[in-house]
Amino acid sequence: MEKNLKNILVVSFGFLLLFTAYGGLQSLQSSLHQEHGLGVASLSVVYAALIVSSMFLPPILIKKFGCKWTIVGAMCCYITFSLGNFSASWYTLIPTSVILGLGGAPLWSAKCTYLTIAGNSYAKKTGKHGKDVINQYFGIFFLIFQSSGVWGNLISSLVFGQAPVKAPTSDEELECCGAYDCIANATNGADTPKRPSETLIYTLLGIYTASGVLAVLLIVFLLDQIQTNQDEGKNEKKPSKHGASKEEKKPSKQGESTEEEKPSFWFTFLATFRNIKDTRQCLLIPLTMYSGFEQGFLAGDYTKSYVTCALGINFVGYVMICFSGANSLCSMLFGKISQFTGRKALFALAAIIHIACIITMLLWKPNAKYLAVFFILSALWGVADAALQTQTNALYGVLFEKNKEAGFANYRLWESLGFVIAFGYSTFLQVYIKLYIVLAVLIVSMVAYGIVEYIESKTYCDMPQTTQEEPIQKQQNAQQTKL
């Protein structure tokens, strides 16, 4: 097997094992740890720490330890979160959530750096275009990685399905489910009657922890180290030291930057905030934050107030499998058809689907008699999320083509802030209020996005004819790499 391909498969399966554990745990936090909102508070802390981590840690750790050992160390941060759940309390979950969040940004940055350098290296040896090889490597990675949502949730449902069958939820209990949930029940410190036995919880946590440990061992023993700073003055083989996942760093392709012009750490750090001076970036903030709001609602509120409340915690995994499966399939589909439909149609589709789902959740009282509705809502939410994720990432890649590092740093910053806010107010507000907040943010984000498209259309009309096809090609490239 070609060496680079072997390394890409090792990284992909390592992430699959790691996020099989974390993805399953994230879906269960609001249901397992309802007392005083501990579960959603821990998720809020994760993304708050991720914001800080995104600003400082990735370039420092990758430069100091290299991609391989940065990935290993960051994966260990994720394992601590699984360990913290064995004895869940404010003194165990919150610190381990901080550790996980601090490891999140270096993990993803090192992965992107590794895949891009490997792609450029292989392209140089074979005479292929670096962009094409990188697209292929990222495609392999996401094909394997995105199934983690299915496996993690399937494991939780199979384990919790071993619990004794309980009586159906009474009509009185159902009154506290859905949009008008009884918020006091989730914060009074009492255990929910639908909570699985401690034996089953420990069994699940043991499986998740073992999955994370296996991921670390896979990287340690099978992944080859890759150099990010060798031969800087001799050739252009390693131009991706400071932005390996950003193709504009390849001077052999566009000549936009050279190794002699490497920006300092503080210059790169402050560039994230300088990018906010761009009117388009400011207008994209609501859309980017909405990504955090809608995913936070699904993981923190839909799983708890609809699925767990009406069906039981053993159904959370099955329902989230529908979300993960629809999201994965539609991500590939929308990436392909966007060149024919354009991104505006897909953004409109996502908005319509989410509005329809929000209205349904506001009006519908969850009941086990309508079992299919739980799965349909989750799948539709996944379809809309797929459109938002692929097109928003592609939009950032097109609008900030010459400043991708700052553009995508802002994307991660504002999306994480949306998660923090969504999980932060989860304990204090009833579900119907959160649904109205999500709806309001969606409307504002679509209006702001429309203004961005208007600005771009005027700019496009003013461009010379010979350069008008470039943004189209850039958007297609961005979608193919699922930035």
CSV table of C-alpha atoms in Angstrom, one decimal:
chain,number,residue,atom,x,y,z
A,1,MET,CA,0.0,0.0,0.0
A,2,GLU,CA,1.2,3.5,-0.8
A,3,LYS,CA,2.7,5.0,2.3
A,4,ASN,CA,0.8,8.2,2.3
A,5,LEU,CA,-2.5,6.4,1.8
A,6,LYS,CA,-1.8,4.2,4.7
A,7,ASN,CA,-1.2,7.2,6.9
A,8,ILE,CA,-4.5,8.8,5.7
A,9,LEU,CA,-6.4,5.7,6.6
A,10,VAL,CA,-4.7,5.5,10.0
A,11,VAL,CA,-5.7,9.2,10.8
A,12,SER,CA,-9.2,8.5,9.5
A,13,PHE,CA,-9.8,5.4,11.6
A,14,GLY,CA,-8.2,7.0,14.6
A,15,PHE,CA,-10.7,9.9,14.4
A,16,LEU,CA,-13.5,7.4,13.8
A,17,LEU,CA,-12.7,5.6,17.0
A,18,LEU,CA,-12.3,8.8,19.0
A,19,PHE,CA,-15.5,10.5,17.9
A,20,THR,CA,-17.5,7.3,18.1
A,21,ALA,CA,-17.0,7.8,21.8
A,22,TYR,CA,-17.3,11.6,22.0
A,23,GLY,CA,-20.2,11.9,19.6
A,24,GLY,CA,-22.2,9.3,21.6
A,25,LEU,CA,-21.4,11.0,24.9
A,26,GLN,CA,-22.3,14.4,23.6
A,27,SER,CA,-25.8,13.2,22.5
A,28,LEU,CA,-26.4,11.8,26.0
A,29,GLN,CA,-25.1,14.5,28.2
A,30,SER,CA,-28.3,16.4,28.6
A,31,SER,CA,-30.2,13.2,29.4
A,32,LEU,CA,-27.7,11.4,31.6
A,33,HIS,CA,-26.8,14.5,33.8
A,34,GLN,CA,-30.0,16.5,34.1
A,35,GLU,CA,-29.5,17.5,37.7
A,36,HIS,CA,-28.9,21.2,37.9
A,37,GLY,CA,-28.1,21.2,34.2
A,38,LEU,CA,-24.7,19.6,34.6
A,39,GLY,CA,-24.8,17.9,31.2
A,40,VAL,CA,-25.4,20.9,29.1
A,41,ALA,CA,-23.2,23.1,31.3
A,42,SER,CA,-20.3,20.7,30.6
A,43,LEU,CA,-21.0,21.0,26.8
A,44,SER,CA,-21.0,24.8,27.1
A,45,VAL,CA,-17.7,24.7,28.8
A,46,VAL,CA,-16.3,22.5,26.1
A,47,TYR,CA,-17.0,25.0,23.4
A,48,ALA,CA,-15.9,28.0,25.5
A,49,ALA,CA,-12.5,26.3,26.0
A,50,LEU,CA,-12.5,25.5,22.3
A,51,ILE,CA,-12.7,29.2,21.5
A,52,VAL,CA,-9.7,30.0,23.6
A,53,SER,CA,-7.9,27.0,22.2
A,54,SER,CA,-8.5,28.1,18.6
A,55,MET,CA,-6.9,31.4,19.3
A,56,PHE,CA,-3.6,30.3,20.7
A,57,LEU,CA,-2.7,26.6,20.9
A,58,PRO,CA,-2.7,25.1,17.4
A,59,PRO,CA,0.3,26.8,15.8
A,60,ILE,CA,2.4,26.6,19.0
A,61,LEU,CA,1.8,22.9,19.6
A,62,ILE,CA,2.2,21.8,16.0
A,63,LYS,CA,5.5,23.7,15.7
A,64,LYS,CA,6.7,22.3,19.0
A,65,PHE,CA,5.7,18.7,18.8
A,66,GLY,CA,4.7,18.1,15.1
A,67,CYS,CA,1.4,16.8,13.8
A,68,LYS,CA,1.5,13.3,15.0
A,69,TRP,CA,2.2,14.0,18.7
A,70,THR,CA,-0.1,16.9,18.7
A,71,ILE,CA,-2.9,14.5,17.5
A,72,VAL,CA,-1.9,12.0,20.2
A,73,GLY,CA,-1.9,14.6,23.0
A,74,ALA,CA,-5.2,16.1,21.9
A,75,MET,CA,-6.8,12.7,21.7
A,76,CYS,CA,-5.8,12.0,25.3
A,77,CYS,CA,-7.7,15.2,26.2
A,78,TYR,CA,-10.9,13.6,24.8
A,79,ILE,CA,-10.3,10.5,26.8
A,80,THR,CA,-10.3,12.5,30.1
A,81,PHE,CA,-13.9,13.6,29.3
A,82,SER,CA,-15.0,9.9,29.1
A,83,LEU,CA,-13.2,9.3,32.4
A,84,GLY,CA,-14.9,12.3,34.0
A,85,ASN,CA,-18.3,10.8,33.2
A,86,PHE,CA,-17.6,7.7,35.5
A,87,SER,CA,-18.1,9.9,38.5
A,88,ALA,CA,-20.1,12.8,37.1
A,89,SER,CA,-20.1,15.9,39.2
A,90,TRP,CA,-19.3,19.6,38.9
A,91,TYR,CA,-15.8,18.8,40.1
A,92,THR,CA,-15.1,16.1,37.5
A,93,LEU,CA,-17.1,17.0,34.4
A,94,ILE,CA,-16.2,20.7,34.2
A,95,PRO,CA,-12.4,20.4,34.5
A,96,THR,CA,-12.4,17.5,32.0
A,97,SER,CA,-14.6,19.6,29.7
A,98,VAL,CA,-12.0,22.4,29.8
A,99,ILE,CA,-9.3,19.9,29.0
A,100,LEU,CA,-11.3,18.5,26.0
A,101,GLY,CA,-12.0,22.0,24.7
A,102,LEU,CA,-8.4,23.0,24.9
A,103,GLY,CA,-7.4,19.8,22.9
A,104,GLY,CA,-10.1,20.3,20.3
A,105,ALA,CA,-8.5,23.0,18.1
A,106,PRO,CA,-5.0,21.5,18.0
A,107,LEU,CA,-6.5,18.1,17.1
A,108,TRP,CA,-8.3,19.4,14.1
A,109,SER,CA,-5.6,21.8,13.0
A,110,ALA,CA,-3.0,19.0,13.2
A,111,LYS,CA,-5.2,16.7,11.2
A,112,CYS,CA,-5.7,19.3,8.5
A,113,THR,CA,-2.0,20.0,8.4
A,114,TYR,CA,-1.1,16.4,8.2
A,115,LEU,CA,-3.5,15.6,5.3
A,116,THR,CA,-2.5,18.6,3.3
A,117,ILE,CA,1.3,18.1,3.7
A,118,ALA,CA,0.8,14.4,2.8
A,119,GLY,CA,-1.2,15.4,-0.3
A,120,ASN,CA,1.4,18.0,-1.4
A,121,SER,CA,4.2,15.5,-0.8
A,122,TYR,CA,2.5,12.8,-2.9
A,123,ALA,CA,1.6,15.2,-5.6
A,124,LYS,CA,5.2,16.4,-5.9
A,125,LYS,CA,6.5,12.8,-6.3
A,126,THR,CA,3.9,11.8,-8.9
A,127,GLY,CA,3.6,15.1,-10.8
A,128,LYS,CA,-0.1,15.5,-10.0
A,129,HIS,CA,-1.8,18.7,-8.9
A,130,GLY,CA,-1.6,19.2,-5.1
A,131,LYS,CA,-5.3,20.3,-5.0
A,132,ASP,CA,-6.5,17.1,-6.5
A,133,VAL,CA,-4.6,14.9,-4.2
A,134,ILE,CA,-5.7,16.9,-1.1
A,135,ASN,CA,-9.3,16.7,-2.2
A,136,GLN,CA,-9.0,13.0,-2.5
A,137,TYR,CA,-7.4,12.6,0.9
A,138,PHE,CA,-10.0,14.8,2.6
A,139,GLY,CA,-12.7,12.8,0.8
A,140,ILE,CA,-11.4,9.6,2.2
A,141,PHE,CA,-11.1,11.1,5.7
A,142,PHE,CA,-14.7,12.4,5.8
A,143,LEU,CA,-16.1,9.2,4.2
A,144,ILE,CA,-14.7,7.2,7.2
A,145,PHE,CA,-15.1,9.9,9.9
A,146,GLN,CA,-18.7,10.8,9.4
A,147,SER,CA,-19.9,7.4,10.2
A,148,SER,CA,-18.8,7.9,13.8
A,149,GLY,CA,-22.1,9.5,14.6
A,150,VAL,CA,-23.8,6.3,13.5
A,151,TRP,CA,-21.6,3.9,15.5
A,152,GLY,CA,-21.5,6.0,18.7
A,153,ASN,CA,-25.2,6.3,18.9
A,154,LEU,CA,-25.8,2.7,17.9
A,155,ILE,CA,-23.6,1.5,20.8
A,156,SER,CA,-25.5,3.7,23.3
A,157,SER,CA,-28.8,2.4,22.2
A,158,LEU,CA,-27.8,-1.2,22.2
A,159,VAL,CA,-26.3,-0.9,25.7
A,160,PHE,CA,-29.2,1.0,27.2
A,161,GLY,CA,-31.6,-1.3,25.4
A,162,GLN,CA,-30.6,-4.1,27.8
A,163,ALA,CA,-32.5,-2.3,30.6
A,164,PRO,CA,-35.7,-3.9,31.8
A,165,VAL,CA,-38.7,-2.7,29.8
A,166,LYS,CA,-40.6,0.0,31.6
A,167,ALA,CA,-44.2,0.9,31.5
A,168,PRO,CA,-45.2,3.5,28.8
A,169,THR,CA,-44.9,7.1,29.8
A,170,SER,CA,-48.1,8.3,31.4
A,171,ASP,CA,-50.2,11.2,30.1
A,172,GLU,CA,-49.2,13.2,33.1
A,173,GLU,CA,-45.5,12.7,32.4
A,174,LEU,CA,-46.0,13.5,28.8
A,175,GLU,CA,-47.3,16.9,29.8
A,176,CYS,CA,-43.7,17.8,30.8
A,177,CYS,CA,-42.3,16.8,27.4
A,178,GLY,CA,-41.9,18.9,24.3
A,179,ALA,CA,-41.9,22.6,23.8
A,180,TYR,CA,-43.6,23.4,27.1
A,181,ASP,CA,-41.5,21.1,29.3
A,182,CYS,CA,-41.5,21.3,33.0
A,183,ILE,CA,-38.2,23.0,33.5
A,184,ALA,CA,-38.2,22.5,37.3
A,185,ASN,CA,-38.0,18.8,36.9
A,186,ALA,CA,-34.7,19.0,35.1
A,187,THR,CA,-33.0,21.2,37.7
A,188,ASN,CA,-34.3,20.0,41.1
A,189,GLY,CA,-31.4,17.5,41.5
A,190,ALA,CA,-33.7,14.5,41.4
A,191,ASP,CA,-32.9,11.5,39.2
A,192,THR,CA,-35.1,11.0,36.3
A,193,PRO,CA,-37.1,7.7,36.3
A,194,LYS,CA,-35.8,7.0,32.7
A,195,ARG,CA,-32.1,7.0,33.8
A,196,PRO,CA,-30.5,3.7,33.1
A,197,SER,CA,-28.8,1.6,35.9
A,198,GLU,CA,-25.3,2.5,37.0
A,199,THR,CA,-24.1,-0.9,35.6
A,200,LEU,CA,-25.3,0.0,32.1
A,201,ILE,CA,-23.8,3.5,32.3
A,202,TYR,CA,-20.4,2.2,33.4
A,203,THR,CA,-20.6,-0.4,30.7
A,204,LEU,CA,-21.2,2.2,28.0
A,205,LEU,CA,-18.5,4.5,29.4
A,206,GLY,CA,-16.0,1.6,29.5
A,207,ILE,CA,-16.7,0.9,25.8
A,208,TYR,CA,-16.3,4.6,24.9
A,209,THR,CA,-13.1,4.9,26.9
A,210,ALA,CA,-11.6,1.8,25.3
A,211,SER,CA,-12.5,3.2,21.9
A,212,GLY,CA,-10.6,6.4,22.7
A,213,VAL,CA,-7.6,4.5,24.0
A,214,LEU,CA,-7.6,2.3,20.9
A,215,ALA,CA,-7.6,5.5,18.8
A,216,VAL,CA,-4.5,6.8,20.6
A,217,LEU,CA,-2.6,3.5,20.2
A,218,LEU,CA,-3.5,3.4,16.5
A,219,ILE,CA,-1.9,6.8,16.0
A,220,VAL,CA,1.1,6.1,18.2
A,221,PHE,CA,2.2,2.9,16.6
A,222,LEU,CA,1.0,3.1,13.0
A,223,LEU,CA,1.1,6.8,12.0
A,224,ASP,CA,4.3,8.1,10.5
A,225,GLN,CA,5.6,11.5,11.7
A,226,ILE,CA,5.6,14.1,9.1
A,227,GLN,CA,7.8,17.2,8.9
A,228,THR,CA,6.2,20.6,8.8
A,229,ASN,CA,9.3,22.7,8.7
A,230,GLN,CA,12.0,20.9,6.8
A,231,ASP,CA,13.9,22.3,3.8
A,232,GLU,CA,12.3,25.7,4.1
A,233,GLY,CA,14.9,27.4,2.1
A,234,LYS,CA,15.6,24.6,-0.5
A,235,ASN,CA,12.2,24.0,-2.1
A,236,GLU,CA,8.5,24.6,-2.0
A,237,LYS,CA,7.6,21.2,-0.8
A,238,LYS,CA,6.6,22.3,2.7
A,239,PRO,CA,4.8,25.6,2.2
A,240,SER,CA,2.0,24.6,4.5
A,241,LYS,CA,3.7,25.2,7.8
A,242,HIS,CA,1.4,27.9,9.0
A,243,GLY,CA,-1.7,26.9,7.1
A,244,ALA,CA,-1.5,23.4,5.8
A,245,SER,CA,-5.2,23.2,5.0
A,246,LYS,CA,-5.1,26.4,3.1
A,247,GLU,CA,-4.0,26.1,-0.5
A,248,GLU,CA,-3.2,29.7,-1.0
A,249,LYS,CA,0.0,28.9,1.0
A,250,LYS,CA,1.4,27.0,-1.9
A,251,PRO,CA,3.7,29.5,-3.7
A,252,SER,CA,4.3,27.1,-6.5
A,253,LYS,CA,0.7,27.4,-7.5
A,254,GLN,CA,-0.2,31.1,-7.2
A,255,GLY,CA,2.9,32.9,-5.9
A,256,GLU,CA,0.8,34.7,-3.3
A,257,SER,CA,3.2,34.1,-0.5
A,258,THR,CA,6.8,32.9,0.1
A,259,GLU,CA,8.6,31.2,2.9
A,260,GLU,CA,10.6,34.4,3.5
A,261,GLU,CA,7.3,36.3,4.2
A,262,LYS,CA,6.1,33.9,7.0
A,263,PRO,CA,3.9,36.0,9.4
A,264,SER,CA,4.6,36.0,13.1
A,265,PHE,CA,2.3,34.2,15.5
A,266,TRP,CA,0.8,37.5,16.8
A,267,PHE,CA,0.2,38.7,13.3
A,268,THR,CA,-1.7,35.6,12.4
A,269,PHE,CA,-3.6,35.7,15.7
A,270,LEU,CA,-4.6,39.4,15.3
A,271,ALA,CA,-5.6,38.7,11.7
A,272,THR,CA,-8.6,36.8,13.0
A,273,PHE,CA,-9.9,40.0,14.5
A,274,ARG,CA,-8.8,42.3,11.7
A,275,ASN,CA,-11.0,40.2,9.4
A,276,ILE,CA,-14.1,41.5,11.3
A,277,LYS,CA,-13.4,44.8,9.6
A,278,ASP,CA,-14.7,43.2,6.4
A,279,THR,CA,-18.4,44.0,6.1
A,280,ARG,CA,-19.1,40.6,4.7
A,281,GLN,CA,-17.5,38.9,7.7
A,282,CYS,CA,-19.7,40.9,10.0
A,283,LEU,CA,-22.8,40.0,8.1
A,284,LEU,CA,-21.9,36.3,8.2
A,285,ILE,CA,-21.6,36.3,12.0
A,286,PRO,CA,-25.4,35.5,12.6
A,287,LEU,CA,-25.3,32.7,10.0
A,288,THR,CA,-22.1,31.2,11.6
A,289,MET,CA,-23.6,31.4,15.1
A,290,TYR,CA,-26.8,29.8,13.9
A,291,SER,CA,-24.8,26.7,13.1
A,292,GLY,CA,-23.9,26.5,16.8
A,293,PHE,CA,-27.5,27.3,17.9
A,294,GLU,CA,-29.2,24.7,15.8
A,295,GLN,CA,-26.7,21.9,16.6
A,296,GLY,CA,-26.7,22.8,20.3
A,297,PHE,CA,-30.5,22.7,20.3
A,298,LEU,CA,-30.6,19.2,18.8
A,299,ALA,CA,-27.9,17.8,21.1
A,300,GLY,CA,-29.0,19.5,24.3
A,301,ASP,CA,-32.8,19.9,24.0
A,302,TYR,CA,-34.4,17.7,21.4
A,303,THR,CA,-32.7,14.6,22.8
A,304,LYS,CA,-33.7,15.4,26.4
A,305,SER,CA,-37.2,17.1,26.2
A,306,TYR,CA,-38.6,15.1,23.2
A,307,VAL,CA,-36.8,11.8,22.8
A,308,THR,CA,-35.7,10.9,26.4
A,309,CYS,CA,-38.8,12.4,28.0
A,310,ALA,CA,-41.4,10.6,25.8
A,311,LEU,CA,-39.5,7.4,24.6
A,312,GLY,CA,-36.6,6.8,27.0
A,313,ILE,CA,-32.9,7.3,26.9
A,314,ASN,CA,-32.4,4.1,24.9
A,315,PHE,CA,-34.0,5.7,21.9
A,316,VAL,CA,-31.6,8.7,21.8
A,317,GLY,CA,-29.0,6.8,19.9
A,318,TYR,CA,-31.4,5.5,17.3
A,319,VAL,CA,-32.9,9.0,16.7
A,320,MET,CA,-29.4,10.5,16.4
A,321,ILE,CA,-28.4,7.8,13.9
A,322,CYS,CA,-31.1,9.2,11.6
A,323,PHE,CA,-29.6,12.7,12.0
A,324,SER,CA,-26.0,11.5,11.3
A,325,GLY,CA,-27.0,9.3,8.4
A,326,ALA,CA,-29.1,12.0,6.7
A,327,ASN,CA,-26.4,14.6,7.4
A,328,SER,CA,-23.6,12.5,5.9
A,329,LEU,CA,-25.5,11.5,2.8
A,330,CYS,CA,-26.8,14.9,2.1
A,331,SER,CA,-23.4,16.5,2.7
A,332,MET,CA,-22.1,14.5,-0.3
A,333,LEU,CA,-25.2,15.2,-2.3
A,334,PHE,CA,-25.3,18.9,-1.8
A,335,GLY,CA,-21.5,19.2,-2.5
A,336,LYS,CA,-22.2,17.6,-5.9
A,337,ILE,CA,-25.4,19.4,-6.9
A,338,SER,CA,-24.4,22.9,-5.7
A,339,GLN,CA,-22.7,23.5,-9.0
A,340,PHE,CA,-26.0,23.2,-10.7
A,341,THR,CA,-28.4,24.7,-8.1
A,342,GLY,CA,-26.1,27.4,-6.6
A,343,ARG,CA,-25.6,28.0,-2.9
A,344,LYS,CA,-28.6,30.4,-2.6
A,345,ALA,CA,-31.1,27.6,-3.4
A,346,LEU,CA,-29.5,25.3,-0.8
A,347,PHE,CA,-29.5,28.0,1.9
A,348,ALA,CA,-33.2,28.6,1.1
A,349,LEU,CA,-33.9,24.8,1.4
A,350,ALA,CA,-32.1,24.6,4.7
A,351,ALA,CA,-34.0,27.6,6.1
A,352,ILE,CA,-37.4,26.2,4.9
A,353,ILE,CA,-36.8,22.8,6.5
A,354,HIS,CA,-35.6,24.2,9.8
A,355,ILE,CA,-38.6,26.6,10.0
A,356,ALA,CA,-40.9,23.7,9.3
A,357,CYS,CA,-39.3,21.6,12.0
A,358,ILE,CA,-39.3,24.4,14.5
A,359,ILE,CA,-43.1,25.1,13.9
A,360,THR,CA,-43.7,21.3,14.3
A,361,MET,CA,-41.8,21.1,17.5
A,362,LEU,CA,-43.8,24.1,18.9
A,363,LEU,CA,-47.2,22.7,18.1
A,364,TRP,CA,-46.6,18.9,18.6
A,365,LYS,CA,-46.8,17.2,21.9
A,366,PRO,CA,-44.4,14.2,21.9
A,367,ASN,CA,-46.1,10.8,22.2
A,368,ALA,CA,-44.8,7.3,21.7
A,369,LYS,CA,-47.8,6.7,19.5
A,370,TYR,CA,-46.2,8.8,16.8
A,371,LEU,CA,-42.8,7.1,16.9
A,372,ALA,CA,-41.9,7.9,13.3
A,373,VAL,CA,-42.2,11.6,13.9
A,374,PHE,CA,-39.2,11.6,16.3
A,375,PHE,CA,-37.0,10.0,13.5
A,376,ILE,CA,-38.4,12.2,10.7
A,377,LEU,CA,-37.7,15.4,12.6
A,378,SER,CA,-34.2,14.3,13.3
A,379,ALA,CA,-33.5,13.3,9.7
A,380,LEU,CA,-34.9,16.5,8.3
A,381,TRP,CA,-32.8,18.5,10.8
A,382,GLY,CA,-29.8,16.6,9.5
A,383,VAL,CA,-30.7,17.4,5.9
A,384,ALA,CA,-30.9,21.1,6.6
A,385,ASP,CA,-27.7,21.0,8.7
A,386,ALA,CA,-25.8,19.4,5.8
A,387,ALA,CA,-26.8,22.2,3.5
A,388,LEU,CA,-25.8,24.8,6.0
A,389,GLN,CA,-22.5,23.2,6.8
A,390,THR,CA,-21.3,22.5,3.3
A,391,GLN,CA,-22.5,25.9,1.9
A,392,THR,CA,-21.3,28.0,4.8
A,393,ASN,CA,-17.8,26.5,4.6
A,394,ALA,CA,-17.7,26.9,0.9
A,395,LEU,CA,-18.9,30.5,1.2
A,396,TYR,CA,-16.1,31.3,3.6
A,397,GLY,CA,-13.6,29.7,1.2
A,398,VAL,CA,-14.9,31.9,-1.7
A,399,LEU,CA,-15.3,35.2,0.1
A,400,PHE,CA,-11.9,35.0,2.0
A,401,GLU,CA,-9.9,33.2,-0.6
A,402,LYS,CA,-6.8,35.3,0.1
A,403,ASN,CA,-7.2,35.3,3.8
A,404,LYS,CA,-8.5,31.8,4.6
A,405,GLU,CA,-6.7,31.4,7.9
A,406,ALA,CA,-8.4,34.4,9.4
A,407,GLY,CA,-11.7,33.6,7.7
A,408,PHE,CA,-12.0,30.1,9.0
A,409,ALA,CA,-10.7,31.1,12.4
A,410,ASN,CA,-13.7,33.5,12.5
A,411,TYR,CA,-15.9,30.6,11.4
A,412,ARG,CA,-14.8,28.4,14.3
A,413,LEU,CA,-14.9,31.3,16.7
A,414,TRP,CA,-18.5,32.4,16.0
A,415,GLU,CA,-19.8,28.8,15.6
A,416,SER,CA,-18.3,27.9,19.0
A,417,LEU,CA,-19.8,31.0,20.6
A,418,GLY,CA,-23.2,29.8,19.3
A,419,PHE,CA,-22.7,26.5,21.0
A,420,VAL,CA,-21.7,28.2,24.2
A,421,ILE,CA,-24.8,30.4,24.3
A,422,ALA,CA,-27.2,27.5,23.3
A,423,PHE,CA,-25.9,25.2,26.0
A,424,GLY,CA,-25.5,28.0,28.4
A,425,TYR,CA,-29.2,29.1,28.5
A,426,SER,CA,-30.5,25.5,28.1
A,427,THR,CA,-31.0,25.0,31.8
A,428,PHE,CA,-32.8,28.2,32.5
A,429,LEU,CA,-35.3,28.5,29.6
A,430,GLN,CA,-38.3,26.4,28.5
A,431,VAL,CA,-37.9,24.7,25.2
A,432,TYR,CA,-40.5,26.9,23.4
A,433,ILE,CA,-38.4,30.0,24.3
A,434,LYS,CA,-35.3,28.3,22.9
A,435,LEU,CA,-37.2,27.4,19.7
A,436,TYR,CA,-38.2,31.0,19.2
A,437,ILE,CA,-34.6,32.1,19.8
A,438,VAL,CA,-33.3,29.6,17.2
A,439,LEU,CA,-36.0,30.8,14.8
A,440,ALA,CA,-35.1,34.5,15.3
A,441,VAL,CA,-31.4,33.8,14.8
A,442,LEU,CA,-32.3,31.9,11.6
A,443,ILE,CA,-34.3,34.7,10.2
A,444,VAL,CA,-31.6,37.3,11.0
A,445,SER,CA,-28.9,35.1,9.5
A,446,MET,CA,-30.8,34.6,6.3
A,447,VAL,CA,-31.4,38.3,5.9
A,448,ALA,CA,-27.8,39.1,6.6
A,449,TYR,CA,-26.7,36.3,4.2
A,450,GLY,CA,-29.0,37.8,1.5
A,451,ILE,CA,-27.1,41.1,1.9
A,452,VAL,CA,-23.8,39.3,1.4
A,453,GLU,CA,-25.1,37.8,-1.8
A,454,TYR,CA,-26.3,41.2,-3.0
A,455,ILE,CA,-22.8,42.7,-2.3
A,456,GLU,CA,-21.2,39.8,-4.1
A,457,SER,CA,-23.5,40.1,-7.1
A,458,LYS,CA,-22.7,43.8,-7.5
A,459,THR,CA,-19.0,43.0,-7.2
A,460,TYR,CA,-19.4,40.1,-9.7
A,461,CYS,CA,-21.1,42.4,-12.2
A,462,ASP,CA,-18.2,44.9,-12.0
A,463,MET,CA,-15.6,42.2,-12.6
A,464,PRO,CA,-13.9,41.8,-16.0
A,465,GLN,CA,-15.5,38.9,-18.0
A,466,THR,CA,-12.2,36.9,-17.9
A,467,THR,CA,-12.3,36.7,-14.1
A,468,GLN,CA,-15.9,36.0,-13.5
A,469,GLU,CA,-15.6,32.2,-13.6
A,470,GLU,CA,-13.0,32.1,-10.8
A,471,PRO,CA,-15.4,32.4,-7.8
A,472,ILE,CA,-17.4,29.5,-9.2
A,473,GLN,CA,-14.4,27.3,-9.5
A,474,LYS,CA,-13.2,28.3,-6.0
A,475,GLN,CA,-16.6,27.4,-4.5
A,476,GLN,CA,-16.5,24.0,-6.1
A,477,ASN,CA,-13.0,23.4,-4.8
A,478,ALA,CA,-14.1,24.4,-1.3
A,479,GLN,CA,-17.1,22.1,-1.3
A,480,GLN,CA,-15.0,19.2,-2.5
A,481,THR,CA,-12.6,19.4,0.3
A,482,LYS,CA,-15.4,20.0,2.9
A,483,LEU,CA,-13.4,22.7,4.6
